[in-house]
XYZ file of C-alpha atoms in Angstrom:
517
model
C 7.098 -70.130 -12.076
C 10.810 -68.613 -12.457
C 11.252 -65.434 -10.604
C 14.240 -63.163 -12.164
C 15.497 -60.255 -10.321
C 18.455 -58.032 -11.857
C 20.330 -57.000 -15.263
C 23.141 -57.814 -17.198
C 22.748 -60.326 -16.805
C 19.536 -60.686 -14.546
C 19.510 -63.107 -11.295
C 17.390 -66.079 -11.855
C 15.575 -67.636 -8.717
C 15.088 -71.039 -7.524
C 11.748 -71.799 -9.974
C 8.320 -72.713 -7.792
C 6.364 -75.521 -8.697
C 2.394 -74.418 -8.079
C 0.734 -78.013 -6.681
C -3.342 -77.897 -6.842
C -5.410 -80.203 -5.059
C -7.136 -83.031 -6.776
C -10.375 -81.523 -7.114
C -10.907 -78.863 -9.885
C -8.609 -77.500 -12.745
C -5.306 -78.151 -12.961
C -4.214 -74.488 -13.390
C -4.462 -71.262 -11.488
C -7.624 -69.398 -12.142
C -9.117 -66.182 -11.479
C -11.405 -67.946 -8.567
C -8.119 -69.131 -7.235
C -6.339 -65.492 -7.019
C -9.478 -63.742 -5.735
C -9.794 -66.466 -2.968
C -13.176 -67.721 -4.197
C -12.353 -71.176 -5.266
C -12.659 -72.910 -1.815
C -8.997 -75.035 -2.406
C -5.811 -74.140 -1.271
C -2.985 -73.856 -3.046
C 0.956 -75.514 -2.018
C 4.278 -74.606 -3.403
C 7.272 -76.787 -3.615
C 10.609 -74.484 -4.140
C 12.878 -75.335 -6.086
C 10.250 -77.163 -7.910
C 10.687 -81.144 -7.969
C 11.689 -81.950 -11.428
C 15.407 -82.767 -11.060
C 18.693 -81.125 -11.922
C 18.366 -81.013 -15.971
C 14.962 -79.736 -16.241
C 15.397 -76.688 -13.415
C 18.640 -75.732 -15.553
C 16.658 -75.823 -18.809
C 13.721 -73.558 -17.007
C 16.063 -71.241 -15.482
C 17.523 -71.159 -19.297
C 13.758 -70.654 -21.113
C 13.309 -68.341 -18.654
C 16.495 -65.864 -19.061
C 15.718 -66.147 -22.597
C 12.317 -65.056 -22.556
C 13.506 -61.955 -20.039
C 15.774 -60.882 -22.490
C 13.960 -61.201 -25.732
C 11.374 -59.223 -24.618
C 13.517 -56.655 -23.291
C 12.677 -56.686 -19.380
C 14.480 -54.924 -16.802
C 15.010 -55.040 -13.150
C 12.221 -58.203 -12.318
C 9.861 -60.557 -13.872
C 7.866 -63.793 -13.208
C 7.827 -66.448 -16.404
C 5.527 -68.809 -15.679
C 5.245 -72.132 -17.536
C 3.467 -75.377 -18.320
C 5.648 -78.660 -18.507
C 3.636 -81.461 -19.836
C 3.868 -85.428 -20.036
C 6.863 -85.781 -21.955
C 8.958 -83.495 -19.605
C 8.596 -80.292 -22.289
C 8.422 -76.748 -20.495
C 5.875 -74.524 -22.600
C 5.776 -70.407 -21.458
C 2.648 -69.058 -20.670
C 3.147 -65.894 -20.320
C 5.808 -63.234 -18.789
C 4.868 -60.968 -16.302
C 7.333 -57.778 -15.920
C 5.386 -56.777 -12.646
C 5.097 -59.987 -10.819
C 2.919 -59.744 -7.502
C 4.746 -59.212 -3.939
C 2.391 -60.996 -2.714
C 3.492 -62.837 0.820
C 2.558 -66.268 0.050
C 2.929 -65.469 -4.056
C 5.827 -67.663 -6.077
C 7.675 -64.752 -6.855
C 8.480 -64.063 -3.100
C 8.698 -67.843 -2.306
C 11.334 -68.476 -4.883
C 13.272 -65.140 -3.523
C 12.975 -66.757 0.232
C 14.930 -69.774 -0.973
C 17.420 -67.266 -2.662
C 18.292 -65.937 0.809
C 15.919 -62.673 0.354
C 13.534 -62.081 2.942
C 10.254 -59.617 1.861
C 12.427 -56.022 2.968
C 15.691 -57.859 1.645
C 13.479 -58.198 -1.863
C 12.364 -54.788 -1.653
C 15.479 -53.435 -0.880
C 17.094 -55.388 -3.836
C 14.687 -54.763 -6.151
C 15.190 -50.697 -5.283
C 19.143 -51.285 -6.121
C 19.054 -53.126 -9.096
C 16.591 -50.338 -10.648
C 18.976 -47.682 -8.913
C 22.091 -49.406 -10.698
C 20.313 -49.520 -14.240
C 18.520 -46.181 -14.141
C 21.282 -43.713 -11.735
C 24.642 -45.859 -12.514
C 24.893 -47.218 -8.751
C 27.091 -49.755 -8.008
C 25.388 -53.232 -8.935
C 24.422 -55.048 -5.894
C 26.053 -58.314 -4.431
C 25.070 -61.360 -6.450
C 23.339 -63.282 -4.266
C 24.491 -66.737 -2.522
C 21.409 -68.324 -2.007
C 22.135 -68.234 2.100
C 24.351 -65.859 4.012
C 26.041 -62.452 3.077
C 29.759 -62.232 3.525
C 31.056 -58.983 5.066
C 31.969 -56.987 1.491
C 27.972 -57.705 0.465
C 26.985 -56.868 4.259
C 28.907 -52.902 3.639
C 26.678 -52.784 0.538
C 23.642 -53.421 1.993
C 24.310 -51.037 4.860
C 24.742 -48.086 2.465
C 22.540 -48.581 -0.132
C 19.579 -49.237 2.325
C 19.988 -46.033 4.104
C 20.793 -43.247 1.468
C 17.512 -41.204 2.633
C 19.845 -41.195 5.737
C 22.801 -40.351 4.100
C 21.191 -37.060 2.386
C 19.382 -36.349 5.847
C 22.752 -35.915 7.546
C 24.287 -34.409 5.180
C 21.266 -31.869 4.850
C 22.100 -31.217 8.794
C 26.179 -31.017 8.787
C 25.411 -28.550 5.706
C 22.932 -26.048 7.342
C 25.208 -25.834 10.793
C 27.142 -23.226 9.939
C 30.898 -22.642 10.711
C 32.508 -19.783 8.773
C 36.331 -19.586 9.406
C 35.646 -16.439 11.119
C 32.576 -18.246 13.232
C 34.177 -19.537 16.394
C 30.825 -20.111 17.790
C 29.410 -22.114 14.658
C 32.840 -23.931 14.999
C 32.705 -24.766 18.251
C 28.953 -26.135 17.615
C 30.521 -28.904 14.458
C 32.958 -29.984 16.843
C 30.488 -30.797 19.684
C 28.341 -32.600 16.856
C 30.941 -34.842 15.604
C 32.529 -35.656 18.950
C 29.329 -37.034 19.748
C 28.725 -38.588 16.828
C 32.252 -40.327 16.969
C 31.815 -40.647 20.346
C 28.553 -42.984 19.319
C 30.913 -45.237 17.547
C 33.593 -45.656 20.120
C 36.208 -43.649 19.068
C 37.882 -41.536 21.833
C 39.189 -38.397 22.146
C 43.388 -38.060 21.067
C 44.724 -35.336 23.499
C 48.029 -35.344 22.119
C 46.398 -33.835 18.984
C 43.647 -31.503 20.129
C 44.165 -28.118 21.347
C 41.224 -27.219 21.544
C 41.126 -24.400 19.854
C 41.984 -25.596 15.516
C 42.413 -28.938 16.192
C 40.412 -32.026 17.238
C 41.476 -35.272 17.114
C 39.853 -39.133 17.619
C 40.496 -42.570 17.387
C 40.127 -46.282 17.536
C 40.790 -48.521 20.939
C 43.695 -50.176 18.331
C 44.551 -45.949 17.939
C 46.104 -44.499 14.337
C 50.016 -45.149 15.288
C 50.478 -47.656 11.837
C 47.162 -47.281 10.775
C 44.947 -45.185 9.094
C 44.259 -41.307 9.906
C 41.313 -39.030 8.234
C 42.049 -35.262 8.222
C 39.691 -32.965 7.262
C 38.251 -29.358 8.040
C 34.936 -28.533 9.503
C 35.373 -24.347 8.755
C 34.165 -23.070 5.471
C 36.168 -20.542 4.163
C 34.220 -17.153 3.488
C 34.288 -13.776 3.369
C 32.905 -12.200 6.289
C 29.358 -11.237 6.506
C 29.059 -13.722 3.274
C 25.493 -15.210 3.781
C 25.207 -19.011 4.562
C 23.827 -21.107 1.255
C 21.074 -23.538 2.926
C 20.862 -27.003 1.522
C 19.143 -27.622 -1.374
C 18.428 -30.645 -3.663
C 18.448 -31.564 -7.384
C 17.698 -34.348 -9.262
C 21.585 -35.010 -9.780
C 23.124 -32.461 -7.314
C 22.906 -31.746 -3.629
C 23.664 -27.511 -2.703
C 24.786 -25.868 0.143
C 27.362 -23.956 2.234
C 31.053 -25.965 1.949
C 28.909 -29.300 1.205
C 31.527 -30.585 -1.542
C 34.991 -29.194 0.208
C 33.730 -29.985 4.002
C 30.454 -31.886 4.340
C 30.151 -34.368 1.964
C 33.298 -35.789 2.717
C 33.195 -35.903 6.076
C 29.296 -37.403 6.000
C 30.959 -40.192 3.561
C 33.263 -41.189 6.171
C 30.751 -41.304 9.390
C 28.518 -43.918 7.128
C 31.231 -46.089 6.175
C 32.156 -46.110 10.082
C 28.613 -46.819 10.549
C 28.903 -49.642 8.057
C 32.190 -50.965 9.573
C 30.065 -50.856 13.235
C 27.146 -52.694 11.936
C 29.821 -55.347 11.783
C 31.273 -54.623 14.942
C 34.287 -54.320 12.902
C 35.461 -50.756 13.351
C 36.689 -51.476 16.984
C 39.309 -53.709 15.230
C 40.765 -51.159 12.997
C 43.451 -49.037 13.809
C 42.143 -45.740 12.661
C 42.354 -41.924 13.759
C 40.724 -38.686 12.509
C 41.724 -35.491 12.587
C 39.931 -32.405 12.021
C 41.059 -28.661 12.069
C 39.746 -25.329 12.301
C 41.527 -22.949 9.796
C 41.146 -24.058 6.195
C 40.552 -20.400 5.852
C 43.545 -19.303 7.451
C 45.625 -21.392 5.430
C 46.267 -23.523 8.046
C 48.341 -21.677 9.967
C 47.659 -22.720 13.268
C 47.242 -26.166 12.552
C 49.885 -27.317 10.072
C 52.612 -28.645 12.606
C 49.908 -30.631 14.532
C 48.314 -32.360 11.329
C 52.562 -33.267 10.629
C 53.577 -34.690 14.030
C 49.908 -36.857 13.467
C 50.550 -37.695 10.219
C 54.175 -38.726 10.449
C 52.601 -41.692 13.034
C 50.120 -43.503 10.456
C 50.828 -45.374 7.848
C 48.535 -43.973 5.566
C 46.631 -40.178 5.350
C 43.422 -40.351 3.630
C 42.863 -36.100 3.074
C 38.570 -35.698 3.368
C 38.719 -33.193 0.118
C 35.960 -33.988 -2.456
C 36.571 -35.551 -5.944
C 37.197 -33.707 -9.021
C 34.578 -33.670 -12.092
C 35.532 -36.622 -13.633
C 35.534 -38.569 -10.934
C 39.069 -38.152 -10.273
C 40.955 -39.024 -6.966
C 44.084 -36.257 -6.314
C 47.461 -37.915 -6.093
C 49.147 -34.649 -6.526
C 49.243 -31.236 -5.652
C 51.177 -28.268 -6.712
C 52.202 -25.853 -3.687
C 50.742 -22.158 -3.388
C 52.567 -18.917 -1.769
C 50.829 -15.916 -1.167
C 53.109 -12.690 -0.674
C 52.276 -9.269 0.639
C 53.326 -6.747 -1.931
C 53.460 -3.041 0.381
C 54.585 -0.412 -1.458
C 54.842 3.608 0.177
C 55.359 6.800 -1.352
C 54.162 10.288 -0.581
C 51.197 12.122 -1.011
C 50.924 14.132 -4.058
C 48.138 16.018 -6.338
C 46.784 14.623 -9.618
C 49.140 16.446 -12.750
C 51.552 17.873 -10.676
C 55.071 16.749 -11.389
C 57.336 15.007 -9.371
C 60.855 12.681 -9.054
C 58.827 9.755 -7.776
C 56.578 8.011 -9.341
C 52.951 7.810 -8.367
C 52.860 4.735 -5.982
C 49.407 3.358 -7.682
C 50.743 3.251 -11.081
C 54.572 2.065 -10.242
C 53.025 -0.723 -8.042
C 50.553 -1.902 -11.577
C 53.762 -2.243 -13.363
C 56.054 -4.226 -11.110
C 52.845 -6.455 -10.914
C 53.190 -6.559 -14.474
C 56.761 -7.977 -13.767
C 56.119 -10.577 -11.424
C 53.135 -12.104 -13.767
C 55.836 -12.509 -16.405
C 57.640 -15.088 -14.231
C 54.981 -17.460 -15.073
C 55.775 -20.525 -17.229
C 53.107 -23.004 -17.573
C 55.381 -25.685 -18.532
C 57.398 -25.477 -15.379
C 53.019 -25.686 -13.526
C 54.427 -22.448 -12.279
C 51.916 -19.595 -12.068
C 52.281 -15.826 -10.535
C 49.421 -13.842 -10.309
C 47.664 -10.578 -8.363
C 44.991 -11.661 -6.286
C 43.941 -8.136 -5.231
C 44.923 -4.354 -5.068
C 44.385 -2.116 -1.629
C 44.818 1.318 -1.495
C 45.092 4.209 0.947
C 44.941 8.210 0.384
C 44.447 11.518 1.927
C 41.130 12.878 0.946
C 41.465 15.119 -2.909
C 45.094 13.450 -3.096
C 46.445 10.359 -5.139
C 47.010 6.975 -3.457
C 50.437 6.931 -1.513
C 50.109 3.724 0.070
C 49.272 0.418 -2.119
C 49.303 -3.225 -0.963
C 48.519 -6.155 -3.404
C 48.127 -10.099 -2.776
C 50.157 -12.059 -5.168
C 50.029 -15.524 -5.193
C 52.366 -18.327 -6.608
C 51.195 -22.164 -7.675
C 54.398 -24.170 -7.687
C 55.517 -27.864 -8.108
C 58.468 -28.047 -5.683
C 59.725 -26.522 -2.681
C 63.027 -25.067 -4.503
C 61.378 -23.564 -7.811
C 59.224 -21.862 -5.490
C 62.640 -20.483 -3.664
C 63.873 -19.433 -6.935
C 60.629 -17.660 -7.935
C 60.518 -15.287 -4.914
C 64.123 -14.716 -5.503
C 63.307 -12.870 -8.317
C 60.797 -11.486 -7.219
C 62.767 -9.876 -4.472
C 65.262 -8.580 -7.332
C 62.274 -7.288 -9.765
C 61.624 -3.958 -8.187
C 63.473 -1.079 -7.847
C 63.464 1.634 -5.273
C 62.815 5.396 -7.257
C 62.357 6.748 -3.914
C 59.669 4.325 -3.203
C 59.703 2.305 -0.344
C 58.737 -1.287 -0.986
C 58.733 -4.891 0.971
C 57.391 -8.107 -0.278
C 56.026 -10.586 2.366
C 55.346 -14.369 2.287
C 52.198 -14.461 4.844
C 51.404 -18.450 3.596
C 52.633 -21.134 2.233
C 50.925 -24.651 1.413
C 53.510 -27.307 0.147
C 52.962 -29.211 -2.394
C 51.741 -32.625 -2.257
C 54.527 -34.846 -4.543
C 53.401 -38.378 -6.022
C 54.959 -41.039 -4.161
C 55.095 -44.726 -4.191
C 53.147 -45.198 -0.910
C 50.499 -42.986 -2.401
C 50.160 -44.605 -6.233
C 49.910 -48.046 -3.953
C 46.714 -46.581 -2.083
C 44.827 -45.414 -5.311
C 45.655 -48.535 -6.574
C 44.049 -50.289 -3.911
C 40.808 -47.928 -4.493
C 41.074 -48.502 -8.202
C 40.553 -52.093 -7.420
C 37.227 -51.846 -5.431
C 36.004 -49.393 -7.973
C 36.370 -52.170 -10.906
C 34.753 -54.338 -8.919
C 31.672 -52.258 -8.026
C 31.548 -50.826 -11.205
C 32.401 -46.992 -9.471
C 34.041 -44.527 -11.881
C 37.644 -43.898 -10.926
C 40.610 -41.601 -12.072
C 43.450 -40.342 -10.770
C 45.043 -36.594 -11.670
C 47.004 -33.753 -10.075
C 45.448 -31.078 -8.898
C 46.991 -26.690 -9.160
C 45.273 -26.212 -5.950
C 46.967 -27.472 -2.626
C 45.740 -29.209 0.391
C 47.114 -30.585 3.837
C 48.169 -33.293 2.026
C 51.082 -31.453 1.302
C 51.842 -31.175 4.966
C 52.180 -35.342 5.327
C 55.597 -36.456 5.058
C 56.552 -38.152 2.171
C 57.364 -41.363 3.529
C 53.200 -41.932 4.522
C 50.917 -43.243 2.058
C 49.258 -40.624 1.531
C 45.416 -39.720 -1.271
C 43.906 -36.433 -1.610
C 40.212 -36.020 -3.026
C 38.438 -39.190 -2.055
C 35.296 -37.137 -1.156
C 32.561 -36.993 -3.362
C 32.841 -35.427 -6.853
C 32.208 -31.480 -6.400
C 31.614 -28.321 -8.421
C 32.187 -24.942 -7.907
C 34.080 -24.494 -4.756
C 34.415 -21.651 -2.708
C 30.943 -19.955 -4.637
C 27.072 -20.222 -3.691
C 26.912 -22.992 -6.079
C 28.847 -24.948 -4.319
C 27.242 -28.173 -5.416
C 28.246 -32.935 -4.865
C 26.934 -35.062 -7.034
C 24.454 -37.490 -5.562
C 25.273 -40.222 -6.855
C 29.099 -40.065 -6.055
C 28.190 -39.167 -3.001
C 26.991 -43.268 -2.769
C 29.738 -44.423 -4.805
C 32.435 -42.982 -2.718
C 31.194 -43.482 0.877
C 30.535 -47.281 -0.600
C 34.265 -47.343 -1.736
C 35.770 -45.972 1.742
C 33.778 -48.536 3.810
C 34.947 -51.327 1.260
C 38.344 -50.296 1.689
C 38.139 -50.120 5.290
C 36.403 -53.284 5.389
C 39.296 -55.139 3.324
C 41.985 -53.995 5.323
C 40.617 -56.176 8.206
C-alpha cells in the first residue's frame, strides 16, 4: 500500500508491505478487516523490495492519484507478482485512520504521528480549498524551526479567532479611559506571559505603554500600535461577528487584528524558546483618535533607538503592505461677524455664506498630480435665536506628500481670504507627517516579499493617502506600515479582516521573526 498525502504535487509515503501468515489467503479479506479471521496481520514499512521497485511504486502510485483526479489523501494499494511487476488494485480517496492501518503506518515512518496526520491532512485541504499557505514538506524525521512556526499557527487558528473575538468585544473608545485602561491591563499580562517587561522610559502611563525583550529594542525590532478605536462619542460598540470569509467587529482590522497577529507569532517564537533571544520592543499608545497628540514625541525618541519599526496597521485590499504615506493637516477655519436679520441689507457679508465661498477657494488648491488634496470636513454654526448665523467654524483638512508643499499650501491659504469686516483665523490643530519611501524600508518589504514567495502568501506593496505613526519614525529606521491583516471599511460598523489573511500574515511576522535569529 502507498499512502499519498498533499497536492501539487501530492506527498508520497514510505509504501507498506501487508505480510499474512502462512495459513489462509494470501490477500486481505473482509474476515480479516472485521477481525473474524482468527490470523494476525504484520507490516513491514518501507516495504522490503529494494530501492528500484519502491521508486517505481511511489511512481504508479502518483500516477494513479493524479489521473483520477484526487485531492488532499489517498491509499493505492497494489499486487506485485513473481516477476517483480506491481499491478493496482484499487485507489481509495478516503483511506482508513485506522491506528494499526497502512495508511497511518506509512505516515509514522514519514515523521507524522496520528494528531501530526490529522493536523496535516486539515492544512493541505485548508491550502487547496481557502488558499493557505502550503504546509512544510515533510523530512521523513525532525522539523526544523521555519516548519516548527508553521505548525504552531496553523494548528491553533480556532485560537487565533477566539482571541481575537475577545480583544474585539473589550471595548476602548478614544474617549473610554476606563475601557483603555482595561486593554492595557490585558496585554501587559499577556506580554507579561511571554517574558517581556515593562519599558519605563516609554510609558507614561497615561497614552503610552511600552515592553520588551531581556536583549531590549535598542538595534532591534519595535512594534507600535494603538489599542483606542477612534469613534464618535456615544457611537455604539460593533460586537464580533463571523463570516465565511470575514471576521466583524469594533476597530478589529485598524487595532485588533494586528495586534492578535503579533501575540501568536510571539507565541510561536516562545514555543521555541526563541523569543527571549530577540531583541524586540512594543509600543502601544492611547490616542489614535486624538491624532496622536500626546504620544507622537514618545513613539520618536523610541523609534529613533531600533533599527527597524514594524507600524501594527492592517493590510490594504489587495493584499498590499504600506511603504508610503502621504501627510494630513487639519486646520480650524473660525470665522465672526455680527448678528443680523434674514433680507435686511448690510456692508458685511453674511458670515454663513462668505465662509461657503472661501471654502470654495481653498478646495481649488487641490492638484491631484502633486497627491495634494484640500477639502471641508465639516461646517459648525452658532446664532441668536430668529437671527442668521454670525459665528461659523469649519474643519478643513489637507493630504500632502512632503513637509514643504504642505508649508506652501497653508501659505495660501492664509492669503485666500479677505477681511470685509469679517473677522477670520485659520488654525492648524494636527498634523501627521508623512511617511517617505526609504531604502531601509524597501529592504524590509523585501525581506517579507521573500517569505511570502516561499509560502505562497499574496504580497504587494503601495502608498497609502491616509497617514500613520509611521510618519513619526525618523527616516534613517527601517521602517513598514500595514503588515496587519487585509481590512475593509475602516472607521464604519463594517469594519471587517479577512480570515484568511489574518493566517497568512501572523504566519509571515513569526517567519520573519524567526529568520532574523
Amino acid at each position: 500500500n502507498v499512502g499519498i498525502i498533499g497536492n501539487n504535487p501530492p506527498e508520497i509515503l514510505p509504501p507498506v508491505e501487508l505480510i499474512f501468515s502462512k495459513d489462509g489467503p494470501q490477500i486481505y479479506t473482509y474476515e480479516d478487516k472485521t477481525g473474524k479471521s482468527g490470523r494476525t496481520m504484520e507490516y513491514a514499512c518501507p516495504a522490503p523490495i529494494g530501492e528500484k521497485l519502491l521508486a517505481q511504486a511511489k511512481d504508479i502510485a502518483a500516477k494513479a492519484f493524479n489521473a483520477l483526479g484526487c485531492y488532499d489523501c489517498a491509499r493505492v494499494d497494489m499486487r506485485l507478482d513473481e516477476k517483480g511487476n506491481l499491478y493496482i488494485l484499487e485507489v481509495n480517496s478516503l483511506p482508513s485512520m485506522g491506528e494499526h492501518g497502512s495508511y497511518t503506518i506509512g505516515a509514522q515512518h514519514a515523521g507524522l504521528d496520528f494528531a501530526a496526520l490529522a493536523n496535516r491532512l486539515i492544512e493541505v485541504a485548508s491550502a487547496r480549498y481557502f488558499g493557505t499557505p502550503q504546509p512544510p514538506e515533510l523530512d521523513g524525521r525532525s522539523k526544523n524551526r521555519s516548519d516548527s512556526v508553521f505548525s504552531y499557527i496553523t494548528q491553533r487558528r480556532d485560537h487565533l479567532e477566539q482571541d481575537l473575538k475577545e480583544w474585539t468585544n473589550l471595548s476602548s473608545h478614544t474617549h473610554d479611559p476606563i475601557g483603555v485602561k482595561e486593554a492595557v491591563h490585558r496585554l501587559d499580562r499577556e506580554l507579561g506571559d511571554m517574558a517581556l517587561k515593562p519599558n519605563a522610559d516609554f510609558t507614561d502611563n497615561r497614552t503610552t505603554w511600552a515592553w520588551e525583550t531581556a536583549k531590549g529594542f535598542e538595534g532591534g525590532t519595535l512594534f507600535v500600535g494603538h489599542l483606542d478605536v477612534p469613534a464618535d462619542a456615544g457611537s455604539p460598540a460593533q460586537m464580533f461577528r463571523q463570516e465565511p470569509e470575514w471576521l466583524y467587529g469594533d476597530g478589529i482590522g485598524s487595532s485588533r487584528a494586528p495586534l492578535v497577529m503579533m501575540q501568536f507569532a510571539f507565541r510561536a517564537l516562545r514555543s521555541l524558546r526563541q523569543l527571549r533571544r530577540l531583541p524586540v520592543g512594543v509600543l502601544y499608545y492611547a490616542d489614535e483618535g486624538r491624532d496622536v497628540m500626546h504620544s507622537a514625541e514618545v513613539i520618536r525618541a523610541a523609534s529613533a533607538l531600533a533599527k527597524r519599526v514594524i507600524v501594527l496597521r492592517p493590510g490594504n485590499p489587495g493584499d498590499s503592505t504600506i511603504i508610503q504615506r502621504r501627510g494630513q493637516r487639519r486646520y480650524q477655519f473660525r470665522v465672526e461677524g455680527e448678528p443680523s436679520r434674514s433680507g435686511r441689507s448690510t456692508r458685511r457679508p453674511e458670515a454663513l455664506r462668505w465662509t461657503w465661498n472661501q471654502l470654495e477657494k481653498f478646495s481649488s488648491l487641490t492638484a491631484r498630480g502633486k497627491r495634494i488634496s484640500v477639502s471641508a470636513l465639516n461646517i459648525d454654526t452658532e446664532r441668536i435665536p430668529m437671527l442668521l448665523p454670525h459665528r461659523v467654524t469649519a474643519t478643513i483638512m489637507v493630504t500632502y506628500p512632503d513637509v514643504k508643499v504642505a508649508d506652501e499650501i497653508e501659505q495660501k491659504m492664509h492669503q485666500i481670504p479677505a477681511r470685509n469686516g469679517l473677522k477670520w483665523e485659520l488654525e492648524c490643530i494636527a498634523d501627521r507627517p508623512p511617511m517617505k519611501e526609504r531604502r531601509g524600508g524597501q529592504a524590509l518589504a523585501k525581506s517579507l516579499a521573500k517569505i511570502a514567495e516561499e509560502w505562497d502568501i499574496p504580497l504587494k506593496r503601495e502608498s497609502s493617502v491616509w497617514p500613520s505613526v509611521a510618519g513619526l519614525v525618523p527616516s534613517k529606521t527601517a521602517c513598514i506600515c500595514g503588515v496587519g491583516p487585509v481590512a475593509k471599511d475602516l472607521g464604519t460598523p463594517n469594519e471587517a479582516v479577512q480570515r484568511i489573511s489574518l493566517i497568512q500574515r501572523t504566519l509571515l511576522l513569526a517567519q520573519y521573526l524567526a529568520g532574523s535569529l
